Short mmCIF file of C-alpha atoms and ligand atoms in Angstrom, two decimals:
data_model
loop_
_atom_site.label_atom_id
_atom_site.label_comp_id
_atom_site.label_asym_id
_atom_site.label_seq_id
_atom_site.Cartn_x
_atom_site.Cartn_y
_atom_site.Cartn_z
CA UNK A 654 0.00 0.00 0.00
CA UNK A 655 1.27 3.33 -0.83
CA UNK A 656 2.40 5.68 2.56
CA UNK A 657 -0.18 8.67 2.87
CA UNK A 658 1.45 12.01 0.99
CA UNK A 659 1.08 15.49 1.98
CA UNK A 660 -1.09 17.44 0.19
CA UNK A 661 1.05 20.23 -1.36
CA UNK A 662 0.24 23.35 -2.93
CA UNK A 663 2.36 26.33 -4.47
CA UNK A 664 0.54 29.45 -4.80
CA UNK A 665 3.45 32.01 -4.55
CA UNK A 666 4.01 33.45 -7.85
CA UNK A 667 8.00 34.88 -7.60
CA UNK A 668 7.42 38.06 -9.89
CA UNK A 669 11.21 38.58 -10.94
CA UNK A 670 10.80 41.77 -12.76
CA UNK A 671 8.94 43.25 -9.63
CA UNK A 672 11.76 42.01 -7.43
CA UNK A 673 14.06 43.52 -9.96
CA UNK A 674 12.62 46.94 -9.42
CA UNK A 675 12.13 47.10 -5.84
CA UNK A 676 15.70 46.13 -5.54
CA UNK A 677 16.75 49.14 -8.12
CA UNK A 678 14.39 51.30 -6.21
CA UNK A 679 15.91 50.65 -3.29
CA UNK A 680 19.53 51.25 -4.09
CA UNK A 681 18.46 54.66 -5.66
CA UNK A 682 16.95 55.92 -2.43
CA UNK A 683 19.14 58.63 -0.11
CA UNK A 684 19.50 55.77 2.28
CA UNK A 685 19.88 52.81 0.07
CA UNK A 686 17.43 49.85 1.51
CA UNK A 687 17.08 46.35 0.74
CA UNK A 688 14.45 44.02 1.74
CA UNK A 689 15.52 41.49 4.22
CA UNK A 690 13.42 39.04 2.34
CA UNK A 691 16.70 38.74 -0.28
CA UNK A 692 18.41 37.37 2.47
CA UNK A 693 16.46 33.59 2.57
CA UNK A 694 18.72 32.12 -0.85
CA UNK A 695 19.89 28.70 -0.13
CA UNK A 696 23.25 29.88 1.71
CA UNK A 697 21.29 32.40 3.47
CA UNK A 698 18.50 29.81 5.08
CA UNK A 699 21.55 27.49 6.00
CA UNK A 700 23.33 30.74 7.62
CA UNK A 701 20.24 32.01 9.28
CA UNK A 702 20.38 28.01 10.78
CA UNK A 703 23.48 28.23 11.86
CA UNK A 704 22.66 32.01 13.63
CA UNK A 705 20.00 30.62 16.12
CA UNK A 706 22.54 28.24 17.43
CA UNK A 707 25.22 31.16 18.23
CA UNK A 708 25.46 31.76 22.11
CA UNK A 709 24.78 34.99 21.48
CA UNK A 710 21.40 34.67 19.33
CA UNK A 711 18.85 34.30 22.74
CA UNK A 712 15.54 33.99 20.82
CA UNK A 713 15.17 30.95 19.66
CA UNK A 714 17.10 29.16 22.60
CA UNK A 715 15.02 31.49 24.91
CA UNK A 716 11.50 30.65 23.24
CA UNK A 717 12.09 26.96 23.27
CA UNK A 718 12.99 27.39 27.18
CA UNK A 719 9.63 29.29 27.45
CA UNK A 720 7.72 26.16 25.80
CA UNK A 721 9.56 23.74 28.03
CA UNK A 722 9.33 25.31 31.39
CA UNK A 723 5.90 26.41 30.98
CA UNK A 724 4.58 23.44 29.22
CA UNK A 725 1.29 22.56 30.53
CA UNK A 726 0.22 25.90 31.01
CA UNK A 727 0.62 27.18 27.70
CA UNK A 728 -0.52 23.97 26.06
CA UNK A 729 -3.88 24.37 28.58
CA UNK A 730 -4.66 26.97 25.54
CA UNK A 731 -4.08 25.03 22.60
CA UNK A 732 -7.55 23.98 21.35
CA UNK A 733 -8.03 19.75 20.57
CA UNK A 734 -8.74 18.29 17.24
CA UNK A 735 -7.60 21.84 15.57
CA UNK A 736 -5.90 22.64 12.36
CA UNK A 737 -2.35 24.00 13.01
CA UNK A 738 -1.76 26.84 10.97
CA UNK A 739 2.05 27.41 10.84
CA UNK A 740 3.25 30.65 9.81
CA UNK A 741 6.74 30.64 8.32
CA UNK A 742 7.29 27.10 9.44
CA UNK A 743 10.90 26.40 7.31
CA UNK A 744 12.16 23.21 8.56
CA UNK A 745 8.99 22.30 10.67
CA UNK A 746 10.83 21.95 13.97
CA UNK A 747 9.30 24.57 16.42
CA UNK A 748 6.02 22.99 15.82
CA UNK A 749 6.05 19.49 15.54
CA UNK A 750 8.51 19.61 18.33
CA UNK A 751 4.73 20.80 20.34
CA UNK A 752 3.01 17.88 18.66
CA UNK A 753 3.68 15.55 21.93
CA UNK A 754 1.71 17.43 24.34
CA UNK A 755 -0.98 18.38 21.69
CA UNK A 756 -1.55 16.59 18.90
CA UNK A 757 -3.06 18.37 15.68
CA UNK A 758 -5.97 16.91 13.31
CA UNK A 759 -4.40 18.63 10.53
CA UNK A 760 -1.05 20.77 10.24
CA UNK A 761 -0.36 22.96 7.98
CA UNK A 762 2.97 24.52 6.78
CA UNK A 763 2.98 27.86 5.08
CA UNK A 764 6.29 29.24 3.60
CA UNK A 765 7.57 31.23 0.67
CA UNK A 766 8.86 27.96 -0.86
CA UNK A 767 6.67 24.94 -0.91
CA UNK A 768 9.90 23.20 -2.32
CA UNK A 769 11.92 23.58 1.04
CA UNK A 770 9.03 22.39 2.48
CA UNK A 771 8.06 19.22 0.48
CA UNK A 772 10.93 16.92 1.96
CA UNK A 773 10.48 17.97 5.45
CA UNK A 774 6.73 16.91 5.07
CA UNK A 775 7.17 13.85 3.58
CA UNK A 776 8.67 12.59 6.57
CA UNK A 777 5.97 14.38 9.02
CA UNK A 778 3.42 12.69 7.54
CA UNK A 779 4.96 8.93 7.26
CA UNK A 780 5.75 9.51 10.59
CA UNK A 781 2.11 11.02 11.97
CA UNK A 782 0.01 9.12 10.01
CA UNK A 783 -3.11 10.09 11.95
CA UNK A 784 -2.36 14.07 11.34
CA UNK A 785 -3.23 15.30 7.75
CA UNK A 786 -0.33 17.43 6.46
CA UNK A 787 -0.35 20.35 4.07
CA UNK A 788 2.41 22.41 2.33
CA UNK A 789 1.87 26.02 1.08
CA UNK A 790 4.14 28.26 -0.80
CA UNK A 791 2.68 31.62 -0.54
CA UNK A 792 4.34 35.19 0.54
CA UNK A 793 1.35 35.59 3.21
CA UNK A 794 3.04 39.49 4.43
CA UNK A 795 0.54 40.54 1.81
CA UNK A 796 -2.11 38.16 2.10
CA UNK A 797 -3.77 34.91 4.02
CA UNK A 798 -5.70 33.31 1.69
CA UNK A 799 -5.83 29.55 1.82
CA UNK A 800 -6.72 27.58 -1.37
CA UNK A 801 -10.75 26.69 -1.37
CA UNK A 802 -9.58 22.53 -1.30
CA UNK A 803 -8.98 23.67 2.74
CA UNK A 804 -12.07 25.77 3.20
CA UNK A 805 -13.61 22.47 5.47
CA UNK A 806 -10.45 21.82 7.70
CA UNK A 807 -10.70 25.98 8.54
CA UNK A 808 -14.19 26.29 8.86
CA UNK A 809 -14.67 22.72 10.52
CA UNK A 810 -12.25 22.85 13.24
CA UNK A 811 -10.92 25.45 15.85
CA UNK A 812 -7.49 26.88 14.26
CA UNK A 813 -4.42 27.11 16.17
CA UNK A 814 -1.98 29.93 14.01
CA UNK A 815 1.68 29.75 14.87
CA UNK A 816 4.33 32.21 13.93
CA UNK A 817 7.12 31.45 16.35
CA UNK A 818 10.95 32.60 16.40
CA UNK A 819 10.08 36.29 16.72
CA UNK A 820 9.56 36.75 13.11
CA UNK A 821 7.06 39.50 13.68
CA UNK A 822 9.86 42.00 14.38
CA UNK A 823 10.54 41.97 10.55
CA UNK A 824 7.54 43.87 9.92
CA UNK A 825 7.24 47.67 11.35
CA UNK A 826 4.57 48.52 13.86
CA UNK A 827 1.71 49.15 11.19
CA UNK A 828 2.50 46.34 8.99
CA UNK A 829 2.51 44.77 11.99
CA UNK A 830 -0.90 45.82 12.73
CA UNK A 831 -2.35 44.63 9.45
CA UNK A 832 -0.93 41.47 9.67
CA UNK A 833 -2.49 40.67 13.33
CA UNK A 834 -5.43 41.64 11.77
CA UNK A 835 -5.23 39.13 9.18
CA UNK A 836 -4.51 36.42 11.38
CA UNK A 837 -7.46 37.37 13.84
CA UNK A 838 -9.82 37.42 10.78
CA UNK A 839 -8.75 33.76 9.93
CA UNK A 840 -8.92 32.43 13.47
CA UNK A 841 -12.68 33.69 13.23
CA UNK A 842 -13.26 31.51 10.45
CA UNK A 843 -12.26 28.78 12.76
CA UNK A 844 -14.21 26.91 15.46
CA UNK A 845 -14.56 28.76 19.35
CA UNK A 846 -11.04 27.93 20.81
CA UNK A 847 -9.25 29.21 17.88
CA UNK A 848 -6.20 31.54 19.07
CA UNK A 849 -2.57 32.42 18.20
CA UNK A 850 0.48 31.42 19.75
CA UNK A 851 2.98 34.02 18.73
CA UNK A 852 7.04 34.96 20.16
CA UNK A 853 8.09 38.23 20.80
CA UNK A 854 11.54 39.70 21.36
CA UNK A 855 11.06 42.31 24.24
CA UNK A 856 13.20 45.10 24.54
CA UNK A 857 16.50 44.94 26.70
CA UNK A 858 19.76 46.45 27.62
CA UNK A 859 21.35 47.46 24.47
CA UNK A 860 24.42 45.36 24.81
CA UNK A 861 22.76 42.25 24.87
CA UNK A 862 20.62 43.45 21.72
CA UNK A 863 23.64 44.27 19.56
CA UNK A 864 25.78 41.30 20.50
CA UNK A 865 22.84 38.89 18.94
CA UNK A 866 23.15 40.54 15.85
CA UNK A 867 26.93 41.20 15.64
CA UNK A 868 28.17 37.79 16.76
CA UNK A 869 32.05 36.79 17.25
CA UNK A 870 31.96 34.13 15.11
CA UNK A 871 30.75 36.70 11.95
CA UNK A 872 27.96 34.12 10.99
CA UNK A 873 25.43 37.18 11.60
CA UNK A 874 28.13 39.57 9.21
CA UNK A 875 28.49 36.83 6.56
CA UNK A 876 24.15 36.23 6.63
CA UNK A 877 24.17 40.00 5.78
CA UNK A 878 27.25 40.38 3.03
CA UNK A 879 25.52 37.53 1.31
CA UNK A 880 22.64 39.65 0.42
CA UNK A 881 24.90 41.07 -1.70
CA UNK A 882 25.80 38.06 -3.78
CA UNK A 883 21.82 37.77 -3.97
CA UNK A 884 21.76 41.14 -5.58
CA UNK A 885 24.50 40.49 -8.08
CA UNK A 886 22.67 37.50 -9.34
CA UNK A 887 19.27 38.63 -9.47
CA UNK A 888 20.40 42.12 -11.05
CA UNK A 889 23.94 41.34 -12.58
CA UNK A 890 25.15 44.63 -10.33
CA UNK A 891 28.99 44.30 -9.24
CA UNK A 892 29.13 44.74 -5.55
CA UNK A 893 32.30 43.51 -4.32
CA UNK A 894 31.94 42.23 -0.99
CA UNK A 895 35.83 42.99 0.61
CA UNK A 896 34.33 46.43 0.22
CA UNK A 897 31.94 46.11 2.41
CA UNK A 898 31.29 45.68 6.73
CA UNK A 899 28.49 44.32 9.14
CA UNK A 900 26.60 46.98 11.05
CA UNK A 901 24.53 46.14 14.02
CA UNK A 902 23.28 48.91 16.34
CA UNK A 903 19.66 49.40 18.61
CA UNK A 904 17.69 52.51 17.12
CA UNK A 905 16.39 52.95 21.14
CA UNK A 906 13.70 55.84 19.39
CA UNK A 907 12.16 53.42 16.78
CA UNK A 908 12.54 50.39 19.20
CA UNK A 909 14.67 48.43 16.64
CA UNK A 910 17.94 46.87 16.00
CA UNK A 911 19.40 47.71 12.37
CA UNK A 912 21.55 45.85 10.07
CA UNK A 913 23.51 47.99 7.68
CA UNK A 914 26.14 47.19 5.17
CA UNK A 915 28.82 49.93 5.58
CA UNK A 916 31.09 51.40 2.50
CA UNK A 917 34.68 50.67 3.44
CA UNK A 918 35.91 52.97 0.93
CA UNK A 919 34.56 55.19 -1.66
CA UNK A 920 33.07 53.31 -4.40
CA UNK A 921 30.51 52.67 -7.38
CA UNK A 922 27.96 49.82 -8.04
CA UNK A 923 27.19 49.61 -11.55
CA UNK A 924 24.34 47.34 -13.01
CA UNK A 925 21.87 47.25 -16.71
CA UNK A 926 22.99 51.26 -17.17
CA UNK A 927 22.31 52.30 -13.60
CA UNK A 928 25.06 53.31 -10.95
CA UNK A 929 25.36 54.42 -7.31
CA UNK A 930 28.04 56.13 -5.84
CA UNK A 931 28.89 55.15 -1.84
CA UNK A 932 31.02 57.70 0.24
CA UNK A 933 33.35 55.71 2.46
CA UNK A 934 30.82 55.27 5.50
CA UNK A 935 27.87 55.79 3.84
CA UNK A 936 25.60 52.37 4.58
CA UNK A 937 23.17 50.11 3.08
CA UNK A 938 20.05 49.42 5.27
CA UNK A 939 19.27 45.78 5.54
CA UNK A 940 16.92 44.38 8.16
CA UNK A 941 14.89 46.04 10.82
CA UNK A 942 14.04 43.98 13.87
CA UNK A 943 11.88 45.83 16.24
CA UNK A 944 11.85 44.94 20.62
CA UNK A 945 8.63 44.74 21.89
CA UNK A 946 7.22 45.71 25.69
CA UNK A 947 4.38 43.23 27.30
CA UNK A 948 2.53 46.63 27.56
CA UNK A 949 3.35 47.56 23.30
CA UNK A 950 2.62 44.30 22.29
CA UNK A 951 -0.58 43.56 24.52
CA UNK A 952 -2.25 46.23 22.94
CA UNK A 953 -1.66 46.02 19.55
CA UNK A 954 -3.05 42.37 19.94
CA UNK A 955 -6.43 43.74 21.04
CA UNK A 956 -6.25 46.73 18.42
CA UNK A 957 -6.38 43.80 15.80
CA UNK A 958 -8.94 42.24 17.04
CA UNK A 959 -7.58 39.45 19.34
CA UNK A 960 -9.24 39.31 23.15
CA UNK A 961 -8.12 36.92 26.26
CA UNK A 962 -4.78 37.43 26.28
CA UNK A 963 -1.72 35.90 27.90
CA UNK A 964 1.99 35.89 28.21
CA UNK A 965 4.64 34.12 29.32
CA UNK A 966 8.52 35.04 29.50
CA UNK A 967 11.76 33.64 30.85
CA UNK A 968 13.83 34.76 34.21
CA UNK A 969 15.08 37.32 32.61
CA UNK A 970 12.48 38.57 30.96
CA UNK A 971 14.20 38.47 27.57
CA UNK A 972 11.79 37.43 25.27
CA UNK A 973 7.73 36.34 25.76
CA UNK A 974 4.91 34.16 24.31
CA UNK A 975 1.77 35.48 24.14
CA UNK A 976 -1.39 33.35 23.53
CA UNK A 977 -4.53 35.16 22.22
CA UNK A 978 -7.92 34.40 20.78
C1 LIG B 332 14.01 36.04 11.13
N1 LIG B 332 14.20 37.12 12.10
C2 LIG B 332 13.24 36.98 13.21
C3 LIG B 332 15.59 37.30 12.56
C4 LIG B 332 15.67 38.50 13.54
O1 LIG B 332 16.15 38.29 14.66
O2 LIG B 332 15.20 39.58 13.19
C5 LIG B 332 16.52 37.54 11.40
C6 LIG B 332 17.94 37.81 11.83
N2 LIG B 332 18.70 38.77 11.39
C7 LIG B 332 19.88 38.72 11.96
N3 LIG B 332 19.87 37.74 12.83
C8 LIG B 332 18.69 37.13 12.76
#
C-alpha cells in the first residue's frame, strides 16, 4: 500500500521583474534599503540556521525554554482536534517539536517555498500518520488566503496559528498591525477555541541586543554580506563584498535593531545602465528587527482584534509568548 502524501500546494508566484525593481528602487533611495526578504537564498537559510545556534542569538534558545518550562500551562490553551496553521514554518521543527503534548488533526505549513518544504513533510506525515499534512508556498506578508480545497479543515475545526521565532519583528509597527489583523480574521473563520500562539523579542539592555546581531563568530556579518551576492545575481550589479562591513546597532527611538552594510571605501555599483556612488561610511540598510514591551505588544493584539490574552517570559524577561484568541 502506498504511505499517505502530503497534500502540497504552491501558490506564490516569484514576480522577478517586480523584485528587480524594488531592488533598483531601493539602491536609488538617499538611504539605500534592501528588503531582508533577499536574504532567505539557499546559503542564506543554511546561515540564518546556523545564527540561532550562536550563544549569542537568545531567541530561539530562549522561546524553546519558554515552551519547556511552561509546558502545561501554555498547552492548557491550545484547542483539541484543531488545524495548526504554521506561519513561516521552514524546517517544521518549532512545531512538531509541540506535537507531543498536543496533537493536531491537521497541520499545515505555510512558507515562501513549498519546495523547502516538500521533503520535510514527507517525513511528518509517514511519521504522523493520523495528522493530515499540508504544504503552502505563498508570501502571506501581503495576504492569508488559503486555497478553497482547505475551506472544510478551517471552517470545521478550531485553528491554532503559529508564527514562532520572533519573526514579527521583521515587519514595522503598522505592517505589523495589518498582519495581526489578518490572522485574527482567519482564526474567526475557525471553530470557538481558535487563538494564536505568537514569540516576541522584548526590549533589553542594548548590549545584549547588539551582541545577537553582531556575533564573534561573523555568521550574523556573513548572513548579511551575502545579500549582496543575492543582488548580483538577481540584477547582474557588481558589488564587491571585501568592500563592504556588518553593522549592528539598537535605534532605542524606533525600538529596533538595524543591520547595515557599511562602504569601506569610496566606491561605485554599476548594473543594466544604472550606478550608485557610496562615500566611504555611507551604509546600506538591511533588516529592521523591532523589541517589543508586554505593555506595546498587549495592545496592539487587542487593536487587531484578538481578546483573552496571555503571556509568558523567561527569568530574565528576555523574550515572551503570548497566547490570544
Ligand atoms: C528572522 N528574524 C526573526 C531574525 C531576527 O532576529 O530579526 C533575522 C535575523 N537577522 C539577523 N539575525 C537574525
Amino acid at each position: 500500500m502506498q504511505d499517505k502524501q502530503p497534500l502540497l500546494f504552491d501558490i506564490h508566484q516569484e514576480n522577478k521583474d517586480a523584485n528587480v525593481q524594488e531592488l533598483i528602487q531601493g539602491l536609488l533611495c538617499t538611504q539605500a534599503i534592501l528588503s531582508p526578504k533577499y536574504f532567505y537564498d539557499e546559503l542564506g537559510s543554511v546561515l540564518f540556521d546556523a545564527i540561532t545556534l550562536l550563544p549569542e542569538y537568545y531567541p530561539t534558545r530562549t522561546e524553546l525554554q519558554i515552551f519547556t518550562h511552561q509546558a502545561s500551562e501554555i498547552h492548557a490553551h491550545f484547542p483539541k482536534h484543531a488545524t495548526w496553521i504554521d506561519l513561516g514554518a521552514g524546517s517544521c521543527q518549532k512545531a512538531v517539536s509541540l506535537f507531543s503534548s498536543t496533537m493536531p488533526a491537521t497541520y499545515v505549513a505555510v512558507d515562501i517555498s513549498v519546495e523547502y518544504l516538500t521533503n520535510n513533510l514527507r517525513d511528518l506525515q509517514a511519521k504522523y500518520a493520523a495528522v493530515s499534512v499540508v504544504g503552502i508556498g505563498m508570501d502571506f506578508s501581503n495576504s492569508l488566503t488559503f486555497p478553497a480545497a482547505l475551506q472544510e479543515q478551517l471552517t470545521a475545526n478550531p485553528i491554532l496559528a503559529l508564527y514562532l521565532g520572533s519573526s514579527l519583528g521583521n515587519f514595522n509597527p503598522t505592517d505589523a498591525f495589518y498582519f495581526l489583523q489578518r490572522i485574527a480574521d482567519l482564526c474567526k473563520t475557525g471553530q470557538p477555541g481558535s487563538g494564536l500562539i505568537i514569540g516576541i523579542d522584548l526590549v533589553k539592555d542594548v548590549d545584549t541586543l547588539e551582541r545577537a546581531y553582531a556575533d564573534d563568530l561573523g555568521v550574523t556579518a556573513a548572513f548579511n554580506l551575502n545579500v549582496l551576492r543575492r543582488v548580483n545575481s538577481l540584477l547582474g550589479s557588481d558589488f564587491d563584498l571585501l568592500d563592504w562591513q556588518h553593522i549592528a546597532r539598537f535605534n532605542v527611538q524606533e525600538s529596533r535593531v538595524e543591520m547595515h552594510l557599511q562602504a569601506k571605501r569610496d566606491l561605485v555599483v554599476n548594473w543594466q545602465g544604472h550606478q550608485r556612488h557610496f562615500k566611504k561610511d555611507e551604509t546600506i540598510h538591511t533588516e529592521n528587527s523591532y523589541k517589543w514591551t508586554i505593555e506595546n505588544f498587549s495592545s496592539q493584539l487587542i487593536k487587531s482584534g484578538f481578546s483573552n490574552i496571555r503571556h509568558w517570559t523567561d527569568t530574565k524577561s528576555h523574550y515572551a509568548l503570548f497566547w490570544a484568541s
